[in-house]
Amino acid sequence: MLSSAVCSFMLMKLGVNSGFSATNCVLASPAVLRRQEFLIRCLQSYSNQGDQKKLQEVKAMGEPNLEAAAENILRAITPTLDPSKHKGQAGKIAVIGGCREYTGAPYFAAITALKIGADLSHVFCTKDAAPVIKSYSPEIIVHPILEESYSVRDEDKKSILDKVLAEVDKWMERFDCLVVGPGLGRDPFLLDCVSEIMKHARQSNVPIVVDGDGLFLVTNCLDLVSGYPLAVLTPNVNEYKRLVQKVLRCEVNDDDAIGQLLSLAQQIGGVTILRKGKCDLITDGETVTSVSIYGSPRRCGGQGDILSGSVAVFTSWARQLVSSSDRNTSISPRNPTMLGCIAASTLLRKAASHAFNVKKRSTLTTDIIEYLGRSLDDISPVS
Amino acid sequence: MLSSAVCSFMLMKLGVNSGFSATNCVLASPAVLRRQEFLIRCLQSYSNQGDQKKLQEVKAMGEPNLEAAAENILRAITPTLDPSKHKGQAGKIAVIGGCREYTGAPYFAAITALKIGADLSHVFCTKDAAPVIKSYSPEIIVHPILEESYSVRDEDKKSILDKVLAEVDKWMERFDCLVVGPGLGRDPFLLDCVSEIMKHARQSNVPIVVDGDGLFLVTNCLDLVSGYPLAVLTPNVNEYKRLVQKVLRCEVNDDDAIGQLLSLAQQIGGVTILRKGKCDLITDGETVTSVSIYGSPRRCGGQGDILSGSVAVFTSWARQLVSSSDRNTSISPRNPTMLGCIAASTLLRKAASHAFNVKKRSTLTTDIIEYLGRSLDDISPVS
């Protein structure tokens, strides 16, 4: 029932969306037909899961029209642009990631934050990764401070750890959110440093979005996020499987997908979990929301980094909104990390859909990033 | 009264601007309406400051229509393009900045100079920063000559300082303007070198635009610019606060914004100060001009670097104009650094407005730079 309702709404929306840009206009007619067929196949997810009881719980938390509800949340938390504001007030984000092996992921997360509307985006990465990440864009501030084991002698580890922490601490209080994990790698010494950075972020009440190798770290050391309500985990299929095995000591059970997700968040002390999939399921251990807006069938690497960068910005904005007593009357849910996840999932899916409409099978993460601004403006126009 | 006059003019201009590009045309109708509402809110600045007496002084220095006056200045100082001229005559700019941590800022300032019309743009930066800045653009000449403390032994400092100075001195006489500060960082040894470079520039009568960490340096060592009429300081909110505290030994008082700014410039011996804000206030200690043309509500990092690069080019051009006796009959003010600041502030705001019209919330500094050329040609078409 849910999927057919959303499905009908989506088809209606498609007609409207065909006016998105001149280019889309030209492509609209055949593309809409193909997308309609695709949608009907795609939006069967929940009704096939044999989980009607839990499904009702999810439905009860949203409005009947889930897409409209998600867009309302995105609109509500996106701050107005006001010329009296100064640099930094729209958000300062830091990504902890980028090593000798991986440089694209932290770039995607950091540039996403800027493209959505954050004012400043930093990356803290290894010395090898920094020049490459810098070269992708002059807009990102890249700090080459992390070290991997291969370049550190055992006797120097303590002093280097202290130096890394001192460098990050100079900035910590200024950040509205940290993204830990994109392109982080799994070097033991580097992960030790990142564990300490997470502890400091937590002491400073800075929200932490954990993805990629950050989830590897956290799964092996749950105390880093356990009981921290400003932590957000964004696992994909495999990362979720490892989390469930470690925390619930069982296998993933999709017949009780929602119950299991709720248990998982509760067991980790009320962190927010965004379980990525055909439908994104989001919970803080109390409520569950699903976002199943039509996105793209392309599964090119890097889309998770767009999501984590987006969650960081929207969570920062939602925190500002929820903490300003005069503006928080009607928004639901009230948890800023839940709001941030719902908005981020919605925006990524919209942008991916637009990019796929134009680029088809050759759609890359960079293409999706280029549609973030337009997709956000479609939902929440600047005034 | 001032704000409503400028406001009316701005609304008239908006109708014209909607034809700026094909993309803008499509977006014009709703966008123009939203911008009109936005402008009416935005352009109240001065009348709300309870500073009517000082406001009259500011008005007396411009024409009733401040936007037209600013555009006239920009037009007057922009040199004609003449095929008989040779490379370098339209300006040779050098940016002193770029270190291990920051590479985007010096790039933005240097590429801005070229995009406005300078012939040559140099960056003097650290060895770590140079390959990255070079990778942003093959158009910029990047000198990897500066050193940070971490790579210099104490006993080598004197010889390295001498070497750095010798390298810069080889070029100094050729430069029409120096920009000191974008992405400079705060390393003590590096700042020692930059102090010496500034002294040499001053000896050679080369104008110096000081921004970012250059302002940190100058605030702690006012003698570097004190009494130098070719120095321009371009502080943002926080940098201005520190300058006022250091020089006037009091807090910023926006009820006497203009009086305080005049005092500050006078106390530093007649340097020119461009105080960045919702309205840019510009003074050389004698006159004050404000530029409040509609720009963009985006506060992404890097816009200050566009401004400093622009001030450098326009100041060079204004100097040429003022010193050529046959062409300086009508221009006012006469101080080339004042003229440079007014033109730069005007152009940045125009370009930011165009970029924001298209890119909305996802506007980045790179997008604004792409509109510098068109914005300049709108005001001062090549002939």
mmCIF file with all atom_site columns, C-alpha atoms in Angstrom, chain A residues 22 78-88 90 111 113-120 122 124 127 130-144 163 167 170-171 317 370 372-374 376-377 380-383, chain B residues 23 26-27 34-35 37-38 41-43 99-105 107-108 128-129 131-132 135-136 150 236-239 277-278 294 296-305 356 358-367 369:
data_model
loop_
_atom_site.group_PDB
_atom_site.id
_atom_site.type_symbol
_atom_site.label_atom_id
_atom_site.label_alt_id
_atom_site.label_comp_id
_atom_site.label_asym_id
_atom_site.label_entity_id
_atom_site.label_seq_id
_atom_site.pdbx_PDB_ins_code
_atom_site.Cartn_x
_atom_site.Cartn_y
_atom_site.Cartn_z
_atom_site.occupancy
_atom_site.B_iso_or_equiv
_atom_site.pdbx_formal_charge
_atom_site.auth_seq_id
_atom_site.auth_comp_id
_atom_site.auth_asym_id
_atom_site.auth_atom_id
_atom_site.pdbx_PDB_model_num
ATOM 1   C CA . ALA A 1 22  ? 16.284 23.290 -20.953 1.00 0.00 ? 22  ALA A CA 1
ATOM 2   C CA . THR A 1 78  ? 17.758 24.935 5.191   1.00 0.00 ? 78  THR A CA 1
ATOM 3   C CA . PRO A 1 79  ? 18.613 28.403 6.539   1.00 0.00 ? 79  PRO A CA 1
ATOM 4   C CA . THR A 1 80  ? 17.632 31.561 4.722   1.00 0.00 ? 80  THR A CA 1
ATOM 5   C CA . LEU A 1 81  ? 20.441 33.412 2.998   1.00 0.00 ? 81  LEU A CA 1
ATOM 6   C CA . ASP A 1 82  ? 20.820 36.790 4.593   1.00 0.00 ? 82  ASP A CA 1
ATOM 7   C CA . PRO A 1 83  ? 23.405 39.377 3.518   1.00 0.00 ? 83  PRO A CA 1
ATOM 8   C CA . SER A 1 84  ? 23.965 40.410 7.117   1.00 0.00 ? 84  SER A CA 1
ATOM 9   C CA . LYS A 1 85  ? 25.463 36.990 7.899   1.00 0.00 ? 85  LYS A CA 1
ATOM 10  C CA . HIS A 1 86  ? 29.216 36.540 7.795   1.00 0.00 ? 86  HIS A CA 1
ATOM 11  C CA . LYS A 1 87  ? 31.538 33.780 6.639   1.00 0.00 ? 87  LYS A CA 1
ATOM 12  C CA . GLY A 1 88  ? 31.072 30.593 8.611   1.00 0.00 ? 88  GLY A CA 1
ATOM 13  C CA . ALA A 1 90  ? 26.153 28.711 7.031   1.00 0.00 ? 90  ALA A CA 1
ATOM 14  C CA . ILE A 1 111 ? 33.045 19.558 -1.959  1.00 0.00 ? 111 ILE A CA 1
ATOM 15  C CA . ALA A 1 113 ? 29.348 20.333 1.812   1.00 0.00 ? 113 ALA A CA 1
ATOM 16  C CA . LEU A 1 114 ? 30.279 23.503 -0.098  1.00 0.00 ? 114 LEU A CA 1
ATOM 17  C CA . LYS A 1 115 ? 27.931 22.813 -3.012  1.00 0.00 ? 115 LYS A CA 1
ATOM 18  C CA . ILE A 1 116 ? 25.018 22.441 -0.619  1.00 0.00 ? 116 ILE A CA 1
ATOM 19  C CA . GLY A 1 117 ? 25.823 25.781 0.960   1.00 0.00 ? 117 GLY A CA 1
ATOM 20  C CA . ALA A 1 118 ? 28.353 25.386 3.755   1.00 0.00 ? 118 ALA A CA 1
ATOM 21  C CA . ASP A 1 119 ? 30.803 28.293 3.951   1.00 0.00 ? 119 ASP A CA 1
ATOM 22  C CA . LEU A 1 120 ? 33.999 26.374 4.756   1.00 0.00 ? 120 LEU A CA 1
ATOM 23  C CA . HIS A 1 122 ? 38.247 21.286 5.594   1.00 0.00 ? 122 HIS A CA 1
ATOM 24  C CA . PHE A 1 124 ? 42.419 16.408 7.531   1.00 0.00 ? 124 PHE A CA 1
ATOM 25  C CA . LYS A 1 127 ? 50.793 14.063 3.942   1.00 0.00 ? 127 LYS A CA 1
ATOM 26  C CA . ALA A 1 130 ? 47.042 16.325 0.743   1.00 0.00 ? 130 ALA A CA 1
ATOM 27  C CA . PRO A 1 131 ? 48.583 17.676 -2.486  1.00 0.00 ? 131 PRO A CA 1
ATOM 28  C CA . VAL A 1 132 ? 46.262 15.495 -4.547  1.00 0.00 ? 132 VAL A CA 1
ATOM 29  C CA . ILE A 1 133 ? 43.112 16.492 -2.679  1.00 0.00 ? 133 ILE A CA 1
ATOM 30  C CA . LYS A 1 134 ? 44.174 20.137 -2.840  1.00 0.00 ? 134 LYS A CA 1
ATOM 31  C CA . SER A 1 135 ? 44.647 19.839 -6.580  1.00 0.00 ? 135 SER A CA 1
ATOM 32  C CA . TYR A 1 136 ? 41.038 18.675 -7.067  1.00 0.00 ? 136 TYR A CA 1
ATOM 33  C CA . SER A 1 137 ? 39.749 22.047 -5.909  1.00 0.00 ? 137 SER A CA 1
ATOM 34  C CA . PRO A 1 138 ? 41.144 25.295 -4.510  1.00 0.00 ? 138 PRO A CA 1
ATOM 35  C CA . GLU A 1 139 ? 37.922 25.700 -2.518  1.00 0.00 ? 139 GLU A CA 1
ATOM 36  C CA . ILE A 1 140 ? 38.793 23.090 0.114   1.00 0.00 ? 140 ILE A CA 1
ATOM 37  C CA . ILE A 1 141 ? 41.218 23.709 2.991   1.00 0.00 ? 141 ILE A CA 1
ATOM 38  C CA . VAL A 1 142 ? 43.369 20.586 3.258   1.00 0.00 ? 142 VAL A CA 1
ATOM 39  C CA . HIS A 1 143 ? 45.515 19.880 6.324   1.00 0.00 ? 143 HIS A CA 1
ATOM 40  C CA . PRO A 1 144 ? 48.320 17.348 5.725   1.00 0.00 ? 144 PRO A CA 1
ATOM 41  C CA . LYS A 1 163 ? 51.032 16.730 17.429  1.00 0.00 ? 163 LYS A CA 1
ATOM 42  C CA . GLU A 1 167 ? 46.640 20.483 15.111  1.00 0.00 ? 167 GLU A CA 1
ATOM 43  C CA . LYS A 1 170 ? 43.212 24.278 17.086  1.00 0.00 ? 170 LYS A CA 1
ATOM 44  C CA . TRP A 1 171 ? 40.189 24.013 14.802  1.00 0.00 ? 171 TRP A CA 1
ATOM 45  C CA . TRP A 1 317 ? 21.561 23.336 10.002  1.00 0.00 ? 317 TRP A CA 1
ATOM 46  C CA . GLU A 1 370 ? 26.923 19.132 -10.019 1.00 0.00 ? 370 GLU A CA 1
ATOM 47  C CA . LEU A 1 372 ? 23.123 19.154 -5.777  1.00 0.00 ? 372 LEU A CA 1
ATOM 48  C CA . GLY A 1 373 ? 22.646 22.922 -6.022  1.00 0.00 ? 373 GLY A CA 1
ATOM 49  C CA . ARG A 1 374 ? 19.792 22.780 -8.512  1.00 0.00 ? 374 ARG A CA 1
ATOM 50  C CA . LEU A 1 376 ? 18.236 21.868 -3.414  1.00 0.00 ? 376 LEU A CA 1
ATOM 51  C CA . ASP A 1 377 ? 16.945 25.007 -5.087  1.00 0.00 ? 377 ASP A CA 1
ATOM 52  C CA . SER A 1 380 ? 14.053 25.120 -1.118  1.00 0.00 ? 380 SER A CA 1
ATOM 53  C CA . PRO A 1 381 ? 14.487 28.104 -3.442  1.00 0.00 ? 381 PRO A CA 1
ATOM 54  C CA . VAL A 1 382 ? 16.706 30.925 -2.233  1.00 0.00 ? 382 VAL A CA 1
ATOM 55  C CA . SER A 1 383 ? 14.677 33.938 -1.248  1.00 0.00 ? 383 SER A CA 1
ATOM 56  C CA . THR B 1 23  ? 20.273 30.638 -18.520 1.00 0.00 ? 23  THR B CA 1
ATOM 57  C CA . VAL B 1 26  ? 14.849 31.383 -18.196 1.00 0.00 ? 26  VAL B CA 1
ATOM 58  C CA . LEU B 1 27  ? 15.185 31.918 -14.481 1.00 0.00 ? 27  LEU B CA 1
ATOM 59  C CA . ARG B 1 34  ? 12.678 37.238 -5.046  1.00 0.00 ? 34  ARG B CA 1
ATOM 60  C CA . ARG B 1 35  ? 15.754 39.409 -5.478  1.00 0.00 ? 35  ARG B CA 1
ATOM 61  C CA . GLU B 1 37  ? 12.163 41.615 -2.107  1.00 0.00 ? 37  GLU B CA 1
ATOM 62  C CA . PHE B 1 38  ? 15.603 40.641 -0.888  1.00 0.00 ? 38  PHE B CA 1
ATOM 63  C CA . ARG B 1 41  ? 15.538 44.239 3.062   1.00 0.00 ? 41  ARG B CA 1
ATOM 64  C CA . CYS B 1 42  ? 19.242 44.330 2.261   1.00 0.00 ? 42  CYS B CA 1
ATOM 65  C CA . LEU B 1 43  ? 19.795 47.957 1.364   1.00 0.00 ? 43  LEU B CA 1
ATOM 66  C CA . CYS B 1 99  ? 51.937 27.457 2.486   1.00 0.00 ? 99  CYS B CA 1
ATOM 67  C CA . ARG B 1 100 ? 51.602 23.799 3.382   1.00 0.00 ? 100 ARG B CA 1
ATOM 68  C CA . GLU B 1 101 ? 48.113 24.377 4.730   1.00 0.00 ? 101 GLU B CA 1
ATOM 69  C CA . TYR B 1 102 ? 46.665 26.913 2.293   1.00 0.00 ? 102 TYR B CA 1
ATOM 70  C CA . THR B 1 103 ? 46.880 26.866 -1.480  1.00 0.00 ? 103 THR B CA 1
ATOM 71  C CA . GLY B 1 104 ? 43.451 27.975 -2.706  1.00 0.00 ? 104 GLY B CA 1
ATOM 72  C CA . ALA B 1 105 ? 43.635 31.569 -1.451  1.00 0.00 ? 105 ALA B CA 1
ATOM 73  C CA . TYR B 1 107 ? 45.434 30.978 -6.469  1.00 0.00 ? 107 TYR B CA 1
ATOM 74  C CA . PHE B 1 108 ? 42.142 32.874 -6.219  1.00 0.00 ? 108 PHE B CA 1
ATOM 75  C CA . ASP B 1 128 ? 55.108 22.514 -0.486  1.00 0.00 ? 128 ASP B CA 1
ATOM 76  C CA . ALA B 1 129 ? 52.438 24.806 -1.851  1.00 0.00 ? 129 ALA B CA 1
ATOM 77  C CA . PRO B 1 131 ? 53.182 22.284 -7.153  1.00 0.00 ? 131 PRO B CA 1
ATOM 78  C CA . VAL B 1 132 ? 49.581 22.433 -5.989  1.00 0.00 ? 132 VAL B CA 1
ATOM 79  C CA . SER B 1 135 ? 48.323 22.502 -10.837 1.00 0.00 ? 135 SER B CA 1
ATOM 80  C CA . TYR B 1 136 ? 45.314 24.822 -10.489 1.00 0.00 ? 136 TYR B CA 1
ATOM 81  C CA . TYR B 1 150 ? 59.653 23.166 10.366  1.00 0.00 ? 150 TYR B CA 1
ATOM 82  C CA . ASN B 1 236 ? 36.903 41.377 7.410   1.00 0.00 ? 236 ASN B CA 1
ATOM 83  C CA . VAL B 1 237 ? 34.846 41.538 10.612  1.00 0.00 ? 237 VAL B CA 1
ATOM 84  C CA . ASN B 1 238 ? 37.370 39.745 12.821  1.00 0.00 ? 238 ASN B CA 1
ATOM 85  C CA . GLU B 1 239 ? 40.471 41.284 11.279  1.00 0.00 ? 239 GLU B CA 1
ATOM 86  C CA . GLY B 1 277 ? 30.901 43.950 5.283   1.00 0.00 ? 277 GLY B CA 1
ATOM 87  C CA . LYS B 1 278 ? 27.328 44.132 4.095   1.00 0.00 ? 278 LYS B CA 1
ATOM 88  C CA . TYR B 1 294 ? 23.881 44.221 -4.425  1.00 0.00 ? 294 TYR B CA 1
ATOM 89  C CA . SER B 1 296 ? 25.417 37.783 -3.099  1.00 0.00 ? 296 SER B CA 1
ATOM 90  C CA . PRO B 1 297 ? 24.311 36.431 0.268   1.00 0.00 ? 297 PRO B CA 1
ATOM 91  C CA . ARG B 1 298 ? 26.718 33.466 -0.046  1.00 0.00 ? 298 ARG B CA 1
ATOM 92  C CA . ARG B 1 299 ? 29.666 33.733 2.339   1.00 0.00 ? 299 ARG B CA 1
ATOM 93  C CA . CYS B 1 300 ? 31.803 30.883 1.020   1.00 0.00 ? 300 CYS B CA 1
ATOM 94  C CA . GLY B 1 301 ? 35.499 31.228 1.760   1.00 0.00 ? 301 GLY B CA 1
ATOM 95  C CA . GLY B 1 302 ? 37.719 32.784 -0.918  1.00 0.00 ? 302 GLY B CA 1
ATOM 96  C CA . GLN B 1 303 ? 35.751 35.895 -1.867  1.00 0.00 ? 303 GLN B CA 1
ATOM 97  C CA . GLY B 1 304 ? 38.218 38.025 0.063   1.00 0.00 ? 304 GLY B CA 1
ATOM 98  C CA . ASP B 1 305 ? 40.977 36.706 -2.188  1.00 0.00 ? 305 ASP B CA 1
ATOM 99  C CA . PHE B 1 356 ? 24.513 33.662 -7.460  1.00 0.00 ? 356 PHE B CA 1
ATOM 100 C CA . VAL B 1 358 ? 22.825 31.068 -11.760 1.00 0.00 ? 358 VAL B CA 1
ATOM 101 C CA . LYS B 1 359 ? 24.348 28.865 -9.047  1.00 0.00 ? 359 LYS B CA 1
ATOM 102 C CA . LYS B 1 360 ? 22.243 29.946 -6.082  1.00 0.00 ? 360 LYS B CA 1
ATOM 103 C CA . ARG B 1 361 ? 23.217 28.297 -2.812  1.00 0.00 ? 361 ARG B CA 1
ATOM 104 C CA . SER B 1 362 ? 25.936 26.221 -4.491  1.00 0.00 ? 362 SER B CA 1
ATOM 105 C CA . THR B 1 363 ? 27.846 29.330 -5.628  1.00 0.00 ? 363 THR B CA 1
ATOM 106 C CA . LEU B 1 364 ? 31.554 28.911 -4.940  1.00 0.00 ? 364 LEU B CA 1
ATOM 107 C CA . THR B 1 365 ? 34.444 31.333 -5.327  1.00 0.00 ? 365 THR B CA 1
ATOM 108 C CA . THR B 1 366 ? 35.449 29.690 -8.619  1.00 0.00 ? 366 THR B CA 1
ATOM 109 C CA . ASP B 1 367 ? 31.991 30.481 -10.003 1.00 0.00 ? 367 ASP B CA 1
ATOM 110 C CA . ILE B 1 369 ? 35.734 34.367 -10.724 1.00 0.00 ? 369 ILE B CA 1
#
